[in-house]
CSV table of C-alpha atoms in Angstrom, one decimal:
chain,number,residue,atom,x,y,z
A,1,MET,CA,-216.6,3.3,22.4
A,2,ASP,CA,-217.8,4.6,19.0
A,3,ILE,CA,-221.1,6.3,19.7
A,4,LYS,CA,-222.8,9.6,19.1
A,5,LYS,CA,-222.9,11.8,22.3
A,6,SER,CA,-226.5,12.6,21.6
A,7,LEU,CA,-227.4,9.0,22.3
A,8,VAL,CA,-225.7,8.3,25.6
A,9,GLN,CA,-225.4,9.9,29.0
A,10,LYS,CA,-222.2,11.8,29.7
A,11,ASN,CA,-219.4,9.6,31.1
A,12,ALA,CA,-221.6,6.5,30.5
A,13,VAL,CA,-220.2,3.2,31.7
A,14,LEU,CA,-221.3,-0.3,31.0
A,15,GLU,CA,-222.3,-1.8,34.4
A,16,LYS,CA,-222.5,-5.5,35.2
A,17,VAL,CA,-225.6,-5.9,37.3
A,18,GLY,CA,-225.8,-9.7,37.4
A,19,GLU,CA,-223.6,-12.8,36.7
A,20,GLY,CA,-223.3,-16.5,37.3
A,21,TYR,CA,-226.1,-17.6,34.9
A,22,GLY,CA,-225.9,-20.3,32.3
A,23,PHE,CA,-226.9,-18.1,29.3
A,24,THR,CA,-229.0,-15.0,29.5
A,25,GLU,CA,-231.6,-14.1,26.9
A,26,GLY,CA,-235.0,-12.5,26.1
A,27,PRO,CA,-235.0,-9.2,28.1
A,28,ALA,CA,-238.5,-7.7,28.3
A,29,VAL,CA,-239.7,-4.6,30.1
A,30,ASP,CA,-242.9,-4.4,32.1
A,31,ARG,CA,-245.1,-1.4,32.5
A,32,GLU,CA,-243.3,-0.1,35.6
A,33,GLY,CA,-239.8,-0.5,33.9
A,34,ASN,CA,-238.6,-3.7,35.5
A,35,VAL,CA,-236.8,-6.1,33.1
A,36,PHE,CA,-237.5,-9.8,33.0
A,37,PHE,CA,-234.9,-12.1,31.4
A,38,THR,CA,-234.3,-15.8,31.0
A,39,ASP,CA,-231.5,-18.2,31.9
A,40,GLN,CA,-232.4,-20.8,29.4
A,41,PRO,CA,-230.0,-23.6,30.3
A,42,ASN,CA,-231.2,-23.4,33.9
A,43,ASN,CA,-234.9,-23.1,32.9
A,44,LYS,CA,-235.5,-19.9,34.9
A,45,ILE,CA,-236.9,-16.4,34.3
A,46,TYR,CA,-235.6,-13.6,36.5
A,47,ARG,CA,-236.8,-10.1,37.3
A,48,TRP,CA,-234.5,-7.1,37.6
A,49,LYS,CA,-236.1,-4.4,39.7
A,50,PHE,CA,-234.8,-1.1,38.3
A,51,SER,CA,-235.4,0.9,41.5
A,52,THR,CA,-233.2,-1.2,43.7
A,53,GLY,CA,-231.1,-3.3,41.3
A,54,GLU,CA,-232.3,-6.4,43.0
A,55,ILE,CA,-232.7,-9.6,40.8
A,56,THR,CA,-235.2,-12.2,41.9
A,57,VAL,CA,-236.6,-15.4,40.4
A,58,PHE,CA,-239.9,-15.0,38.6
A,59,SER,CA,-240.3,-18.6,37.4
A,60,GLU,CA,-238.5,-21.8,38.5
A,61,ASP,CA,-240.0,-23.8,35.7
A,62,ALA,CA,-239.9,-21.6,32.6
A,63,GLY,CA,-240.3,-24.2,29.8
A,64,ARG,CA,-236.8,-23.4,28.7
A,65,SER,CA,-237.9,-19.9,27.7
A,66,ASN,CA,-235.9,-17.8,25.4
A,67,GLY,CA,-237.4,-14.6,24.0
A,68,LEU,CA,-240.0,-12.7,26.1
A,69,TYR,CA,-242.4,-9.9,25.6
A,70,PHE,CA,-245.3,-8.3,27.6
A,71,ASN,CA,-248.7,-8.0,26.1
A,72,ARG,CA,-251.2,-5.2,26.8
A,73,ASP,CA,-252.7,-7.1,29.8
A,74,GLY,CA,-249.4,-7.4,31.6
A,75,ASP,CA,-249.0,-11.1,30.8
A,76,LEU,CA,-245.5,-12.3,29.9
A,77,ILE,CA,-245.4,-14.1,26.6
A,78,ALA,CA,-242.5,-16.5,26.3
A,79,CYS,CA,-240.9,-18.6,23.5
A,80,ALA,CA,-240.8,-21.9,25.4
A,81,ASP,CA,-238.2,-24.1,23.8
A,82,LEU,CA,-238.7,-27.2,26.0
A,83,GLU,CA,-241.6,-28.5,23.9
A,84,ASN,CA,-241.3,-25.8,21.2
A,85,GLU,CA,-244.4,-23.9,22.3
A,86,LEU,CA,-245.6,-20.3,23.0
A,87,TRP,CA,-246.5,-19.7,26.7
A,88,SER,CA,-248.1,-17.0,28.6
A,89,PHE,CA,-247.3,-16.3,32.3
A,90,ASP,CA,-249.6,-14.3,34.5
A,91,LYS,CA,-248.3,-11.9,37.1
A,92,GLU,CA,-247.8,-14.7,39.6
A,93,GLY,CA,-245.7,-16.7,37.2
A,94,ASN,CA,-248.4,-19.3,36.3
A,95,PRO,CA,-248.0,-20.6,32.7
A,96,GLU,CA,-250.5,-21.3,30.0
A,97,VAL,CA,-249.8,-22.8,26.6
A,98,LEU,CA,-250.9,-20.6,23.7
A,99,ILE,CA,-249.4,-22.5,20.7
A,100,GLU,CA,-248.4,-26.2,20.7
A,101,ASN,CA,-247.7,-26.8,17.0
A,102,PHE,CA,-248.3,-25.6,13.4
A,103,LYS,CA,-250.6,-27.7,11.4
A,104,GLY,CA,-250.2,-30.6,13.7
A,105,LYS,CA,-246.4,-30.6,13.6
A,106,LYS,CA,-244.0,-29.3,16.2
A,107,LEU,CA,-242.3,-26.0,15.7
A,108,ASN,CA,-238.5,-26.0,15.5
A,109,GLY,CA,-238.1,-23.9,18.6
A,110,PRO,CA,-239.8,-20.5,19.0
A,111,ASN,CA,-237.0,-18.0,19.6
A,112,ASP,CA,-238.1,-14.4,19.7
A,113,LEU,CA,-241.3,-12.4,19.5
A,114,TRP,CA,-242.8,-9.0,19.2
A,115,ILE,CA,-246.4,-7.9,19.8
A,116,ASN,CA,-248.0,-5.3,17.7
A,117,PRO,CA,-250.3,-2.5,19.0
A,118,ARG,CA,-253.4,-4.6,18.2
A,119,GLY,CA,-252.1,-7.5,20.2
A,120,GLY,CA,-251.0,-9.8,17.3
A,121,ILE,CA,-247.8,-11.7,17.9
A,122,TYR,CA,-244.9,-12.1,15.4
A,123,LEU,CA,-242.7,-15.1,16.2
A,124,THR,CA,-239.4,-16.4,14.8
A,125,ASP,CA,-238.9,-20.2,14.6
A,126,PRO,CA,-235.2,-21.1,13.8
A,127,LEU,CA,-233.7,-24.5,14.5
A,128,TYR,CA,-231.1,-24.7,17.3
A,129,LYS,CA,-230.8,-28.3,18.4
A,130,ARG,CA,-231.2,-28.8,22.1
A,131,ASP,CA,-229.9,-31.8,24.0
A,132,TYR,CA,-233.1,-32.1,26.0
A,133,TRP,CA,-235.3,-32.7,22.9
A,134,GLU,CA,-236.6,-36.3,22.5
A,135,ARG,CA,-238.5,-35.7,19.2
A,136,ASP,CA,-237.8,-37.4,15.9
A,137,PRO,CA,-237.4,-36.1,13.3
A,138,GLU,CA,-235.5,-33.1,14.7
A,139,MET,CA,-237.2,-30.7,12.2
A,140,GLN,CA,-240.8,-31.4,11.6
A,141,GLN,CA,-241.5,-28.1,9.7
A,142,ASP,CA,-240.2,-27.7,6.2
A,143,GLY,CA,-237.9,-24.9,7.1
A,144,GLU,CA,-237.2,-22.0,9.5
A,145,HIS,CA,-239.9,-19.4,9.2
A,146,LEU,CA,-241.6,-16.3,10.6
A,147,TYR,CA,-245.2,-16.7,12.0
A,148,TYR,CA,-248.1,-14.5,13.1
A,149,LEU,CA,-250.7,-15.3,15.8
A,150,SER,CA,-253.8,-13.1,15.8
A,151,ASN,CA,-254.9,-11.2,18.9
A,152,ASP,CA,-257.9,-13.5,19.4
A,153,GLY,CA,-255.6,-16.6,19.1
A,154,LEU,CA,-257.7,-18.1,16.3
A,155,GLN,CA,-255.4,-17.5,13.4
A,156,PHE,CA,-251.8,-18.8,13.3
A,157,PHE,CA,-250.0,-18.5,9.9
A,158,ARG,CA,-246.7,-18.0,8.3
A,159,VAL,CA,-245.8,-14.5,7.1
A,160,ASP,CA,-242.4,-15.3,5.6
A,161,ASP,CA,-241.2,-18.7,4.5
A,162,ASN,CA,-238.2,-17.4,2.6
A,163,LEU,CA,-235.7,-16.9,5.4
A,164,VAL,CA,-232.6,-18.9,6.3
A,165,LYS,CA,-232.6,-18.6,10.1
A,166,PRO,CA,-234.9,-15.9,11.4
A,167,ASN,CA,-234.0,-14.7,14.9
A,168,GLY,CA,-234.4,-11.3,16.5
A,169,LEU,CA,-237.3,-9.0,15.6
A,170,VAL,CA,-238.9,-5.8,16.7
A,171,GLY,CA,-241.7,-3.6,15.3
A,172,THR,CA,-242.3,0.2,15.3
A,173,PRO,CA,-244.6,1.6,17.9
A,174,ASP,CA,-247.1,2.7,15.2
A,175,GLY,CA,-247.4,-0.9,14.2
A,176,LYS,CA,-246.6,-0.1,10.5
A,177,ASN,CA,-243.1,-1.8,10.2
A,178,LEU,CA,-241.4,-4.9,11.4
A,179,TYR,CA,-237.6,-5.5,11.5
A,180,VAL,CA,-236.5,-9.1,11.4
A,181,ALA,CA,-233.0,-10.4,11.6
A,182,ASP,CA,-232.1,-13.4,9.4
A,183,ILE,CA,-229.0,-14.5,11.3
A,184,GLY,CA,-228.4,-17.4,8.9
A,185,ALA,CA,-228.1,-15.0,6.0
A,186,ASP,CA,-226.4,-12.2,8.0
A,187,LYS,CA,-229.0,-9.7,7.1
A,188,THR,CA,-231.8,-7.7,8.7
A,189,TYR,CA,-234.9,-6.9,6.8
A,190,ILE,CA,-237.8,-4.4,7.2
A,191,TYR,CA,-241.4,-5.2,6.2
A,192,ASP,CA,-244.6,-3.2,6.0
A,193,ILE,CA,-247.3,-4.6,8.3
A,194,GLU,CA,-250.9,-5.0,6.9
A,195,GLU,CA,-254.0,-4.7,9.1
A,196,ASP,CA,-254.6,-8.4,8.9
A,197,GLY,CA,-251.1,-9.2,10.1
A,198,TYR,CA,-249.6,-10.1,6.8
A,199,LEU,CA,-246.3,-8.6,5.8
A,200,THR,CA,-245.5,-6.9,2.5
A,201,ASN,CA,-242.6,-5.1,0.8
A,202,ARG,CA,-239.7,-6.9,2.4
A,203,ARG,CA,-236.5,-5.0,1.8
A,204,LEU,CA,-232.9,-5.1,3.1
A,205,PHE,CA,-232.3,-2.9,6.1
A,206,VAL,CA,-228.6,-3.7,6.8
A,207,GLU,CA,-226.1,-6.4,5.9
A,208,MET,CA,-225.9,-7.7,9.4
A,209,GLY,CA,-227.8,-10.4,11.3
A,210,SER,CA,-228.8,-10.2,15.0
A,211,ASP,CA,-229.7,-12.4,17.9
A,212,GLY,CA,-232.0,-9.8,19.5
A,213,MET,CA,-233.0,-6.2,18.9
A,214,THR,CA,-234.8,-3.1,20.1
A,215,LEU,CA,-235.7,0.4,19.0
A,216,ASP,CA,-235.4,3.8,20.6
A,217,ASN,CA,-237.8,6.8,20.4
A,218,ARG,CA,-235.8,8.3,17.5
A,219,GLY,CA,-236.3,5.2,15.4
A,220,ASN,CA,-232.7,3.9,15.8
A,221,VAL,CA,-232.3,0.1,15.7
A,222,TYR,CA,-230.1,-1.8,18.1
A,223,LEU,CA,-228.6,-5.1,16.9
A,224,THR,CA,-226.6,-7.6,19.0
A,225,GLY,CA,-223.9,-10.2,18.6
A,226,ASP,CA,-220.6,-8.4,18.9
A,227,GLY,CA,-221.7,-6.0,21.6
A,228,VAL,CA,-224.6,-3.7,20.6
A,229,THR,CA,-224.5,-2.0,17.2
A,230,ILE,CA,-226.8,1.0,16.6
A,231,PHE,CA,-228.2,2.0,13.2
A,232,ASN,CA,-230.5,5.0,12.3
A,233,SER,CA,-233.7,4.3,10.5
A,234,LYS,CA,-231.9,4.7,7.1
A,235,GLY,CA,-229.6,1.9,8.0
A,236,ASP,CA,-226.5,4.0,8.7
A,237,LYS,CA,-224.3,2.8,11.6
A,238,ILE,CA,-224.3,5.5,14.3
A,239,GLY,CA,-222.8,3.7,17.3
A,240,HIS,CA,-221.3,0.6,18.9
A,241,ILE,CA,-221.3,-0.4,22.5
A,242,PRO,CA,-218.6,-3.0,23.2
A,243,VAL,CA,-219.4,-5.8,25.7
A,244,GLU,CA,-216.5,-7.9,26.9
A,245,GLU,CA,-218.2,-11.2,26.3
A,246,LYS,CA,-218.0,-13.9,23.6
A,247,TRP,CA,-221.6,-13.1,22.5
A,248,THR,CA,-224.2,-10.4,23.2
A,249,ALA,CA,-227.5,-12.0,22.9
A,250,ASN,CA,-230.2,-9.4,23.4
A,251,VAL,CA,-231.2,-6.0,24.5
A,252,CYS,CA,-234.1,-3.8,25.6
A,253,PHE,CA,-234.7,-0.4,27.3
A,254,GLY,CA,-235.8,-0.5,30.9
A,255,ALA,CA,-236.2,1.6,34.1
A,256,GLY,CA,-239.1,4.0,34.8
A,257,ASP,CA,-238.0,6.5,32.2
A,258,ARG,CA,-236.9,3.8,29.7
A,259,LYS,CA,-233.5,5.3,29.4
A,260,THR,CA,-231.5,2.4,30.7
A,261,LEU,CA,-230.3,-0.1,28.1
A,262,PHE,CA,-230.4,-3.6,29.6
A,263,ILE,CA,-228.1,-6.1,27.9
A,264,THR,CA,-227.9,-9.9,28.2
A,265,ALA,CA,-224.6,-11.4,27.3
A,266,MET,CA,-223.4,-15.0,28.0
A,267,GLY,CA,-223.7,-15.6,31.8
A,268,SER,CA,-224.2,-12.0,32.7
A,269,VAL,CA,-226.5,-9.0,32.4
A,270,TYR,CA,-225.5,-5.4,32.0
A,271,THR,CA,-227.0,-1.9,32.0
A,272,PHE,CA,-225.9,1.2,30.1
A,273,PRO,CA,-227.3,4.8,30.6
A,274,MET,CA,-228.8,6.4,27.5
A,275,LYS,CA,-230.1,9.9,26.6
A,276,VAL,CA,-232.7,8.4,24.2
A,277,ARG,CA,-235.5,6.3,25.5
A,278,GLY,CA,-237.1,3.0,24.6
A,279,VAL,CA,-240.5,3.0,23.0
A,280,TRP,CA,-242.0,0.1,24.9
């Protein structure tokens, strides 16, 4: 394991805490530190309780959810791929549809999201063909783009329509910068965030794409795919956590102190003890 000692707990070991799923994705931490994740092929959302390690079902009918994120009110916002919508789940797991389309046409398949401190939602919309789709044509938008939904839900617009296949994304806790992985171009970009939600000054962060991503309290960026690769805020690689799976999909910090890295990879979920903490 090639990683700086200042990042991880002494004698840190990757621990498998759940297995037997179809494909795990979208880990999101709630206020207490529990992590919710999806099993997209089986249409479920699960909750990992950090205090006991117990994993229970949160939603049995999750709209084929992929990426997840909690808003300030404690609602779980989900990229629901069944009908290519954005959903919100209350604490009891009851869903509500937030976004059905863009300008009257179906989205490709909302994939991942991040919510800024003001409550605005950034959303990636790549095309990954699903066998359960009945729509025709398969792509109704004119490409694979990055979108923004205002906090009041009244404005929904594109903020970058010049990406190949946007996927993972995460923003800084001050709400000033957004990282977006273009997995189709094998690049990750950083943007400046304007007050109205628009993005400016796109520049290359690293020559690597990612499925999902997170940040720690030192500003380090965690990208996924071949395990978890860690970069500092300047884009220098400072660590790699190998995961013995064909693909590592996503990652977030969980537990009460936010020092447990929670990793989704193929049909399993893992934890890894860190010295740094997550910012969410």
